[in-house]
Coordinates of C-alpha atoms in Angstrom, one line a residue:
Chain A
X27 CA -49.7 22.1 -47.5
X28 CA -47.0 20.4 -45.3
X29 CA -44.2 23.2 -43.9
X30 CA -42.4 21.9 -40.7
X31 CA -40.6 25.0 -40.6
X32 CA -41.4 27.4 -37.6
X33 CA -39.9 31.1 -37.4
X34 CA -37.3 30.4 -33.7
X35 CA -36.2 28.3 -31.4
X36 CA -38.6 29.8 -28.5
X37 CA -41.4 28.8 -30.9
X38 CA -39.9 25.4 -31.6
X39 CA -39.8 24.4 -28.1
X40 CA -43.3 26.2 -26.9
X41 CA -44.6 22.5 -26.4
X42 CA -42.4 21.1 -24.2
X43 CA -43.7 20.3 -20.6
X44 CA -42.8 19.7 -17.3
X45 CA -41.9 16.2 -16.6
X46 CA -41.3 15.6 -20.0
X47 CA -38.5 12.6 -21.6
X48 CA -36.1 14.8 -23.9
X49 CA -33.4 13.2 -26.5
X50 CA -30.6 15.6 -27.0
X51 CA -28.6 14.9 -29.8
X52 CA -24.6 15.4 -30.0
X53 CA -21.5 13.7 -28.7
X54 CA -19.8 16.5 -27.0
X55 CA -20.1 19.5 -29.0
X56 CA -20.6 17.7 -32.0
X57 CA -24.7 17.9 -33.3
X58 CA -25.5 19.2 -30.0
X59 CA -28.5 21.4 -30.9
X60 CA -27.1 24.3 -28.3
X61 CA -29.9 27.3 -30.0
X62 CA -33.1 24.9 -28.5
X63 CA -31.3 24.3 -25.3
X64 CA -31.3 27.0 -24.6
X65 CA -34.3 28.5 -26.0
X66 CA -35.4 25.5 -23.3
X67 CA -33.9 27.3 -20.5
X68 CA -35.6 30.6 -21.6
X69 CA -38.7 28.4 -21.8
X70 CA -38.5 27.1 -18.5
X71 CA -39.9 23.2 -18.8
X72 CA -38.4 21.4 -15.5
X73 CA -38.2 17.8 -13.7
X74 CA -36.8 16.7 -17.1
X75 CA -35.6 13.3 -17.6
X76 CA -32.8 14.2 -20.6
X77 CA -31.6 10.9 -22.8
X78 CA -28.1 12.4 -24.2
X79 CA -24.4 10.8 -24.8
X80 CA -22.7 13.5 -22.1
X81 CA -23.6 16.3 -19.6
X82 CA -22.4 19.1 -21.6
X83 CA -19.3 21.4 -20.7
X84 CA -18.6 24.4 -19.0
X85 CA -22.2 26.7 -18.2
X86 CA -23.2 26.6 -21.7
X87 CA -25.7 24.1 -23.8
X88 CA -26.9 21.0 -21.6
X89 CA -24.6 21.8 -19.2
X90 CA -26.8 25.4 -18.5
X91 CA -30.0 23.3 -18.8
X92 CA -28.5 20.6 -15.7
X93 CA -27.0 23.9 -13.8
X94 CA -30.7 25.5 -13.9
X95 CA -32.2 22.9 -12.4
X96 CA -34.3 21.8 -15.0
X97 CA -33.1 18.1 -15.6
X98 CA -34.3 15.5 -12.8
X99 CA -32.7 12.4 -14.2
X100 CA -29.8 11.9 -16.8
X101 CA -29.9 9.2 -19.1
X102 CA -26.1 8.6 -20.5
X103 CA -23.0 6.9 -21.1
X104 CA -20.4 9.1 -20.2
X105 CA -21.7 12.2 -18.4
X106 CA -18.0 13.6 -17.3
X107 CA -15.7 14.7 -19.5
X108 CA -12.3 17.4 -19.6
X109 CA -14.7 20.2 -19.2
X110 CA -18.0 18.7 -17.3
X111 CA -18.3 20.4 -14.2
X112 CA -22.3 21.1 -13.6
X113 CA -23.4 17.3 -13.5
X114 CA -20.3 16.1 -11.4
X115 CA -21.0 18.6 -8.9
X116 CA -24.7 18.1 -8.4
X117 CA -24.5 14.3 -8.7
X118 CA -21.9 14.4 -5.8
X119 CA -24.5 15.9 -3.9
X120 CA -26.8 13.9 -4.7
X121 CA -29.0 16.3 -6.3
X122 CA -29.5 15.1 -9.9
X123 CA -30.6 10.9 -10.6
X124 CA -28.1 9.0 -13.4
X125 CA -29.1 5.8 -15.0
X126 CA -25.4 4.8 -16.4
X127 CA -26.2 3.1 -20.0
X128 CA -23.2 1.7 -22.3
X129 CA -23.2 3.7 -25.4
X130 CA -24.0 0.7 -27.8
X131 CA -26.6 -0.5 -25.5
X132 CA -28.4 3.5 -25.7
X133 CA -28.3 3.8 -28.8
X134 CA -30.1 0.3 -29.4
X135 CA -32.6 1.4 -26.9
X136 CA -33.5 4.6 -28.3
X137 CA -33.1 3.0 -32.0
X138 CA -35.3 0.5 -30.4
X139 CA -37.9 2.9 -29.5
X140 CA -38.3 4.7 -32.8
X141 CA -39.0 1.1 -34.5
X142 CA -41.8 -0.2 -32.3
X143 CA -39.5 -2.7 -30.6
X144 CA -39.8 -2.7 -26.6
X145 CA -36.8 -4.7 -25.5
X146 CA -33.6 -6.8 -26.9
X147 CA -31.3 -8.6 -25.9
X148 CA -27.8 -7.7 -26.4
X149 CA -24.3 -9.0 -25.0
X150 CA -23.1 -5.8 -23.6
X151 CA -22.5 -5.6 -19.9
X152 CA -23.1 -9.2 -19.6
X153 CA -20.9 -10.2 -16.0
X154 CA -20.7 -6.6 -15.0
X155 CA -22.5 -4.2 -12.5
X156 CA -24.4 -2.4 -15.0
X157 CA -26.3 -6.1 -15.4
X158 CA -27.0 -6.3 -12.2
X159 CA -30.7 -6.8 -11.6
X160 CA -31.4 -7.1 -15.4
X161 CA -32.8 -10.1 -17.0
X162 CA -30.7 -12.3 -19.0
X163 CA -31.3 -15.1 -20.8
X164 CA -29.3 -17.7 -23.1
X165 CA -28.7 -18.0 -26.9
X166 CA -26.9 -20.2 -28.5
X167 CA -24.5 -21.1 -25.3
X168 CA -23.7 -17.2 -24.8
X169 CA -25.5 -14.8 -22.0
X170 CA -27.2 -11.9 -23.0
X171 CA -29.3 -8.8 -21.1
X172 CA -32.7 -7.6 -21.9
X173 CA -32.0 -3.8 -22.0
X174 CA -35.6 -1.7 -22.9
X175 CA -36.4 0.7 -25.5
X176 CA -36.2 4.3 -24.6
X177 CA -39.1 6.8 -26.4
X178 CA -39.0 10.6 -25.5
X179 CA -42.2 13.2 -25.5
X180 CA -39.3 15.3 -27.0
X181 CA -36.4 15.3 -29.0
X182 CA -33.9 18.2 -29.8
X183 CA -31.2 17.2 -32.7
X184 CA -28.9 19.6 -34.7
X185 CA -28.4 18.8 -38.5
X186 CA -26.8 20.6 -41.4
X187 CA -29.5 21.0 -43.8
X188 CA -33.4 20.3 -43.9
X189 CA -36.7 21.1 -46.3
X190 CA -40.2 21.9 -45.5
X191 CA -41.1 17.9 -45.4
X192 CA -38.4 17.5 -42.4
X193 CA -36.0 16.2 -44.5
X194 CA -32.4 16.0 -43.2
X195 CA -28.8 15.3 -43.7
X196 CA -25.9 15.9 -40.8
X197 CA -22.7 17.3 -40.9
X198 CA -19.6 14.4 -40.4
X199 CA -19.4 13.1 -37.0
X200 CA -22.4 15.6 -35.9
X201 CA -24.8 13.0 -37.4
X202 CA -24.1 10.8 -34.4
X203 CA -27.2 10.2 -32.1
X204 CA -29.3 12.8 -34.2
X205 CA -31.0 9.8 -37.3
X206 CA -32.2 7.5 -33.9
X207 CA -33.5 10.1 -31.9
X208 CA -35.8 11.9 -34.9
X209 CA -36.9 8.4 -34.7
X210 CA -37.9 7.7 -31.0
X211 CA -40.0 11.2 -30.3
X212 CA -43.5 12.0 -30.0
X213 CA -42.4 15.4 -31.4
X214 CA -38.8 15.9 -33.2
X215 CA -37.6 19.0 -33.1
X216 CA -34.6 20.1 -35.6
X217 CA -32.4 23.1 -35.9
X218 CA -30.8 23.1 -39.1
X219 CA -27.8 25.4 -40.7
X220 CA -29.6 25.2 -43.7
X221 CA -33.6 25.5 -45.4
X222 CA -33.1 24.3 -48.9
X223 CA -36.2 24.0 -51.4
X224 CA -38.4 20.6 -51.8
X225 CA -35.9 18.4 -54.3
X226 CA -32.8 20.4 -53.5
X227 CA -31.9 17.7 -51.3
X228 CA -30.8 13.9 -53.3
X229 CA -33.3 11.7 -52.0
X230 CA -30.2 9.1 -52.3
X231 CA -28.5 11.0 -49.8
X232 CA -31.4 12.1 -47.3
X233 CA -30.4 10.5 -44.1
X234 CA -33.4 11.1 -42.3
X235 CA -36.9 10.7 -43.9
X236 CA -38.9 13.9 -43.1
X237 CA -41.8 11.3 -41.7
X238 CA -39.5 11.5 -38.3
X239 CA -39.1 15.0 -38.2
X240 CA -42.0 17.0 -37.1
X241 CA -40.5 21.1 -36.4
X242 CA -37.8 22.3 -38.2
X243 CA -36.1 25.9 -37.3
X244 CA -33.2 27.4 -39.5
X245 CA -30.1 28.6 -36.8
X246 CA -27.5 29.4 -40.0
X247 CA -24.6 30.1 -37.6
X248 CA -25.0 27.8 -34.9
X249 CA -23.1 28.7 -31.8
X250 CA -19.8 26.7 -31.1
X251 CA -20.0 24.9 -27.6
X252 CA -16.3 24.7 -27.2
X253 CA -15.2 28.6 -27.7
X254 CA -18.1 29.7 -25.5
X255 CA -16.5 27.2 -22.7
X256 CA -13.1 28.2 -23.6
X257 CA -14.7 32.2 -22.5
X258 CA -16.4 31.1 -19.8
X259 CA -19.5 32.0 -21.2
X260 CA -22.6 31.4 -19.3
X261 CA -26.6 31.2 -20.5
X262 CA -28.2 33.6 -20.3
X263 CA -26.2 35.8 -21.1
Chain B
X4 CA 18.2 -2.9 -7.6
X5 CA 14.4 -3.4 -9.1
X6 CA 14.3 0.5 -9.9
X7 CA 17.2 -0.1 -12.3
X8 CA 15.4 -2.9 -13.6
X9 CA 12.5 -1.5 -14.7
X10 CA 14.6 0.7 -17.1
X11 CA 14.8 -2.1 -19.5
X12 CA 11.7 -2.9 -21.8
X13 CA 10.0 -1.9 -24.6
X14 CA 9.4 2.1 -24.5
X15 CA 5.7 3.2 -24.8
X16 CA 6.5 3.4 -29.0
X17 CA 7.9 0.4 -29.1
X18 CA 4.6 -1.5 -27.2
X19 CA 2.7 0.3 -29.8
X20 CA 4.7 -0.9 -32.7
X21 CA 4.6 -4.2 -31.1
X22 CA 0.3 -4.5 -31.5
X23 CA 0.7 -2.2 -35.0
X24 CA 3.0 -5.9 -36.3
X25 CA 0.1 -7.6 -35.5
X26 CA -2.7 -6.2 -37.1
X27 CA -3.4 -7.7 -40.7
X28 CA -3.6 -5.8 -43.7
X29 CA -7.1 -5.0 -44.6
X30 CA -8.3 -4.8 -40.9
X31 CA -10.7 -2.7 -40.1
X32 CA -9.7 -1.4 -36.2
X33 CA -10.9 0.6 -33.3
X34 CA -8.6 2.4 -31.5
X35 CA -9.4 3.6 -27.5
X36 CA -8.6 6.5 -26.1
X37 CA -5.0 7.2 -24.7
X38 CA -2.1 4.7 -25.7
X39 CA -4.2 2.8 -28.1
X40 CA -4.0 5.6 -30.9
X41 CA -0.3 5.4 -30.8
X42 CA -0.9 2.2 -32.9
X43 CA -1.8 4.0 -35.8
X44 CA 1.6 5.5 -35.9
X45 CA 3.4 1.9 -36.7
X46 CA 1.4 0.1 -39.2
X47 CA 3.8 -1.6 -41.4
X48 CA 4.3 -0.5 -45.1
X49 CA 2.7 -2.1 -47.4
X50 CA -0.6 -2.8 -45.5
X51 CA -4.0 -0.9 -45.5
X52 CA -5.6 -0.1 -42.0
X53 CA -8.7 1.4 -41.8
X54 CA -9.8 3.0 -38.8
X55 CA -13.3 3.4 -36.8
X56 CA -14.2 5.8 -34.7
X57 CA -17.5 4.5 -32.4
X58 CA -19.1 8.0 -32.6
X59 CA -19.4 7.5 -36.5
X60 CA -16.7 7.2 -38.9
X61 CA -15.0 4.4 -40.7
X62 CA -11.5 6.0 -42.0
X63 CA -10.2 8.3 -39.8
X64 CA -6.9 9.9 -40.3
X65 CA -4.3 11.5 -38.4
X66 CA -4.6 14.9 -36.2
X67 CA -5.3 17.9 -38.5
X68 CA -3.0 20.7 -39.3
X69 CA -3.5 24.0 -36.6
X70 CA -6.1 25.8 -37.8
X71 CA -7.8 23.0 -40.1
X72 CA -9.7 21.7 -36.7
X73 CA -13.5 21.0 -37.2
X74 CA -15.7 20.6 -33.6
X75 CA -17.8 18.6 -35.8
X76 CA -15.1 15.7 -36.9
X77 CA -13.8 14.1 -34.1
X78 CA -12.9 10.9 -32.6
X79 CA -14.2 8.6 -29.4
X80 CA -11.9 10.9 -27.2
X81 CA -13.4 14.1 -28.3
X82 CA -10.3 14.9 -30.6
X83 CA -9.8 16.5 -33.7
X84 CA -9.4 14.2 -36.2
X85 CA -9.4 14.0 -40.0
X86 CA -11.4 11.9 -42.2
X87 CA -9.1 9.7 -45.5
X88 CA -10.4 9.7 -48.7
X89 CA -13.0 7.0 -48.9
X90 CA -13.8 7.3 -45.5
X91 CA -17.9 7.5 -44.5
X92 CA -19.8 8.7 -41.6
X93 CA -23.3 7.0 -40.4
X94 CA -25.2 7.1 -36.8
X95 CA -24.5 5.8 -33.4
X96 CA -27.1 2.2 -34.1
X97 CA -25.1 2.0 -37.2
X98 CA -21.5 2.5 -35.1
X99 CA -22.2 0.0 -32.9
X100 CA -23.7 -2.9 -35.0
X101 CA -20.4 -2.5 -36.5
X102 CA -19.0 -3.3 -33.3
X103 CA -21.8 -5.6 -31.6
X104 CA -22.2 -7.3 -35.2
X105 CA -18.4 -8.4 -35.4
X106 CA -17.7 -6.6 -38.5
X107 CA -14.6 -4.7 -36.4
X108 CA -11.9 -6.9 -36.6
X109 CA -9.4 -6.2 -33.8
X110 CA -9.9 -3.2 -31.1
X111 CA -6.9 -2.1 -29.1
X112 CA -8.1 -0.7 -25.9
X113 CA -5.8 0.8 -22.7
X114 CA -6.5 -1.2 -18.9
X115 CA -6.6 -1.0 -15.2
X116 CA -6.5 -4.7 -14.6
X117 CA -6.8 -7.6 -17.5
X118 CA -6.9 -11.7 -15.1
X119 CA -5.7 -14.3 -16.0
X120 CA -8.7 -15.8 -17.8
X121 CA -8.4 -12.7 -20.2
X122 CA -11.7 -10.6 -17.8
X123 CA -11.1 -6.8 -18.4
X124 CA -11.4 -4.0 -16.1
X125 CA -11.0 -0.5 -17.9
X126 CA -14.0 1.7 -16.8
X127 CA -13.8 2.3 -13.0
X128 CA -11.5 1.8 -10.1
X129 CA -14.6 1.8 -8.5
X130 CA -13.6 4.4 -6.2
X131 CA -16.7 5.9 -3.6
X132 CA -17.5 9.0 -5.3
X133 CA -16.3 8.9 -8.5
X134 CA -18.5 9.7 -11.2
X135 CA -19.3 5.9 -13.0
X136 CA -19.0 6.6 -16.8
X137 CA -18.9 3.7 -19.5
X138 CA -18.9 4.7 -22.7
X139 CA -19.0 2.1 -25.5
X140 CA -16.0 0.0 -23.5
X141 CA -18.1 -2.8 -22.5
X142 CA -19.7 -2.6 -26.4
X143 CA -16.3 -3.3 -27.9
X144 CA -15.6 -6.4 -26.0
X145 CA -19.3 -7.3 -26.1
X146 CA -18.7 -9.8 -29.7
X147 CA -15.8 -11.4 -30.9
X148 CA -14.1 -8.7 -32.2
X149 CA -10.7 -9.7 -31.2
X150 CA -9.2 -7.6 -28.1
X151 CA -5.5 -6.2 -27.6
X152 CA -4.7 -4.5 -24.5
X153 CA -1.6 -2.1 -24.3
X154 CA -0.5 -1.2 -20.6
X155 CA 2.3 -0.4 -18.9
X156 CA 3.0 -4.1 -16.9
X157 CA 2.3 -2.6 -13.3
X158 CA 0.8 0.3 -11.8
X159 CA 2.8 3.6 -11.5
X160 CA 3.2 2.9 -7.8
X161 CA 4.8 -1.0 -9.1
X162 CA 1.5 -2.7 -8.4
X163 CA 0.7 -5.5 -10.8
X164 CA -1.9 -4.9 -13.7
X165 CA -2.6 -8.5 -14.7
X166 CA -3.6 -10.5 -11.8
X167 CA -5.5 -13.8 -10.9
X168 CA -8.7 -12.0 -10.4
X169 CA -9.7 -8.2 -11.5
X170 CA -10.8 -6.5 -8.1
X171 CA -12.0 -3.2 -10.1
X172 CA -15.7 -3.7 -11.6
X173 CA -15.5 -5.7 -15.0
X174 CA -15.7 -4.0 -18.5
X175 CA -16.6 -7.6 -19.7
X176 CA -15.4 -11.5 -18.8
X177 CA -12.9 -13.7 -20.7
X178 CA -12.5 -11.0 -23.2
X179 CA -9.1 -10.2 -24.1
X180 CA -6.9 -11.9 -27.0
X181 CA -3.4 -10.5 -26.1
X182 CA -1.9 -8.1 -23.6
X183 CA 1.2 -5.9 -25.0
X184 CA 3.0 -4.3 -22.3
X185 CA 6.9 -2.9 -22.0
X186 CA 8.0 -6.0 -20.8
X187 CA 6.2 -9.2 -22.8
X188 CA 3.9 -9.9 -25.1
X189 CA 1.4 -12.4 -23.4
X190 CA -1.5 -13.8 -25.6
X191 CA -4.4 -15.0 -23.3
X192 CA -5.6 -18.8 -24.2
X193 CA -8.3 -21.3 -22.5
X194 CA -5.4 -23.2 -20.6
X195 CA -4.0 -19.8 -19.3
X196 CA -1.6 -17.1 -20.2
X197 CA 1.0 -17.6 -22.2
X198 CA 4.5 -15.1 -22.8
X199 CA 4.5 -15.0 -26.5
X200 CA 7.6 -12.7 -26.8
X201 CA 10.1 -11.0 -24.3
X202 CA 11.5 -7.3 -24.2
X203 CA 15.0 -6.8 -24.5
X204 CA 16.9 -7.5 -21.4
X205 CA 14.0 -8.5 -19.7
X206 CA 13.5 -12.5 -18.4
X207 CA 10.4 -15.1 -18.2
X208 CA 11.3 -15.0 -14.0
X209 CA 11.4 -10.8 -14.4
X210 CA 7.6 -10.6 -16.0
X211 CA 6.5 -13.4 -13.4
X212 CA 7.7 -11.3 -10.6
X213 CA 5.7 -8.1 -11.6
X214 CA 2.4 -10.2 -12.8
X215 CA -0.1 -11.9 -10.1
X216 CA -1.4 -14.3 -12.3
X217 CA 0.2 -17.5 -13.6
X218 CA 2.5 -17.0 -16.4
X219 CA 3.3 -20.0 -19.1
X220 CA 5.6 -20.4 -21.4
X221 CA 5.2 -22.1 -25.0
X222 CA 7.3 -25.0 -25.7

């Protein structure tokens, strides 16, 4: 019998080691799977390289994971925002690495990674600093830049509804990086509002095939990122 | 004498209605963050405009009502936004081949400097210290989706915005269509830039005097 579902978060993210690559879904708050963070700060995994849009906000979420010192490199395209203050601090002091990726360009790279493909080509960033260094080659008249495929050991995605197989479908603009991360993961690991039964789920409207997803853990009321940065709430609590 | 000047000119509305006139019914537009999403405000009656948000919706609508916000509908900026009837969300791959793909038509996006061969810098001022982040800028001038800017003409401290040669590091090179700003409408073309339109009040010599690149005028 195939049941992806495990009982917590702690037990979701048992696996995770030091050193390990990480996806962490969301786009600020939205989809960012804040129950296996920090169940990952609990945990204790460090020298981290994390693959996620942002930094997180306030001390809650990524943001907790950065200000624990658990994440040695960030991956991302915009890692300050209005309420970002762990990342800009440490990166200041030159504390934490940044590898700076155009947000088109990571999410080719980790869809990249997910379908067995190790490098493209793409016109982003052509004539800019971030090309600098990076091989580029001509098409058809035009310039383009080999960017590489990004795979993780890990990855940690929020969805709205799953089954035992690891199917999944998202919630609006939560879905974000979530479908190309399940994809580009040794091990995918999913917290999900929602366990519904094998068939409950259309297979027209599954967005993520469960062969991507390998853990599943049901958090019904996820916590919301921006009320526990509007309290200044910090993890742990 | 120059402070009285700068009076005259489209207001910030106005520069937004300006770029609305000139998006086609049936386009499908990205919006950036800031002054672009004014646009939205002035698209003329009688044409349909549907609206793409790069972290993954096609048909986004206006601000919600207070106490209808959902953290998990937003726009590029983080915002709350709504979602129109026959709107559709997807992933970020999916987002972005949208973009990359040319199936956006036009994408309005804000500026620090735009030169006179159309080159746009948006990103960074470059500034030691600061905290580089990208987002999908350099995405969304990656194809030949077609690229408004809207700007104020100079800097807050008078300093020109469009200028021979961008000094702050490049979103992407020769990538902007047309440039809406309170004084002129100036479309960027292979033999240079050209003032399509001028604001009230406001003269060919005026927009020369506040722009460091070469201005043209059609004949």
């Amino acid at each position: 019998m195939i049941n992806k579902i495990f009982a917590s978060p702690a037990e979701a993210v048992e696996d995770i080691f030091d050193g390990a690559v990480v996806m962490i879904s969301g786009f600020g708050e939205a989809g960012s799977p804040i129950e296996l963070i920090h169940a990952l700060i609990d945990q204790g995994a460090k020298d981290l390289t994390v693959i996620s849009n942002n930094t997180g906000s306030g001390h809650v979420g990524l943001a907790a994971l950065i200000a624990h010192r658990r994440v040695k490199k960030m991956i991302c395209s915009f890692p300050r925002t209005a309420n970002s203050k762990v990342f800009p601090e440490l990166y200041k002091n030159g504390e934490i690495e940044l590898e700076l990726v155009p947000q088109g360009t990571l999410a080719e790279r980790i869809r990249s990674g997910g379908a067995g493909i190790p490098a493209f080509y793409t016109p982003t960033s052509v004539g800019t600093p971030l090309a600098e260094g990076k091989e580029t080659r001509e098409f058809k008249g035009r310039s383009y830049v080999m960017q590489h495929a990004l795979e993780a050991d890990f990855s940690l995605v929020k969805c709205k509804a799953a089954d035992r197989y690891g199917n999944l479908v998202y919630n609006k603009t939560a879905r974000n990086f979530g479908p190309i991360m399940c994809t580009a993961a040794k091990t995918t690991i999913v917290q999900a509002k929602q366990i519904l039964e094998l068939g409950d789920i259309d297979p027209e409207t599954v967005v993520t095939p469960g062969i991507f997803v390998n853990i599943v853990v049901k958090v019904s009321k996820p916590a919301e990122e921006s009320k526990l940065v509007a309290e200044d709430r910090r993890y742990p609590w | 004498m120059v402070g009285k000047e700068e009076k005259k000119g489209w207001s910030v509305g106005q520069m937004a209605q300006k770029a609305a006139l000139d998006i086609p019914d049936g386009s499908y537009v990205n919006l950036g963050i800031g002054m672009p999403e004014l646009v939205a405000g002035y698209v003329p009656e009688g044409r349909e405009v549907i609206y793409h948000t790069e972290n993954g919706l096609l048909g986004m609508g206006p601000t919600p009502e207070e106490g209808q916000e959902d953290p998990e509908l937003i726009n590029a900026g983080k915002k709350y936004v709504t979602a129109i009837p026959g709107a559709c969300y997807f992933h970020h791959a999916d987002s972005f081949t949208m973009i990359r793909g040319n199936h956006i038509d036009i994408c309005v996006l804000g500026a620090y400097q735009v030169s006179g061969h159309g080159d746009l810098a948006n990103w960074s001022t470059g500034a030691p210290g600061a905290i580089p982040a990208v987002g999908g800028a350099m995405d969304l001038v990656a194809g030949d989706i077609r690229i408004f800017v809207i700007s104020r003409h100079t800097t807050k401290e008078g300093e020109p915005k469009i200028v021979q040669e961008c000094t702050y590091p490049l979103t992407g090179k020769n990538v902007v269509n047309t440039i809406y700003t309170d004084l002129a409408i100036i479309d960027v073309t292979d033999k240079g830039l050209f003032v399509r339109e001028l604001a009230p009040g406001i003269t060919f010599d005026d927009v020369q005097k506040r722009t460091d690149a070469k201005l043209n005028q059609y004949s």
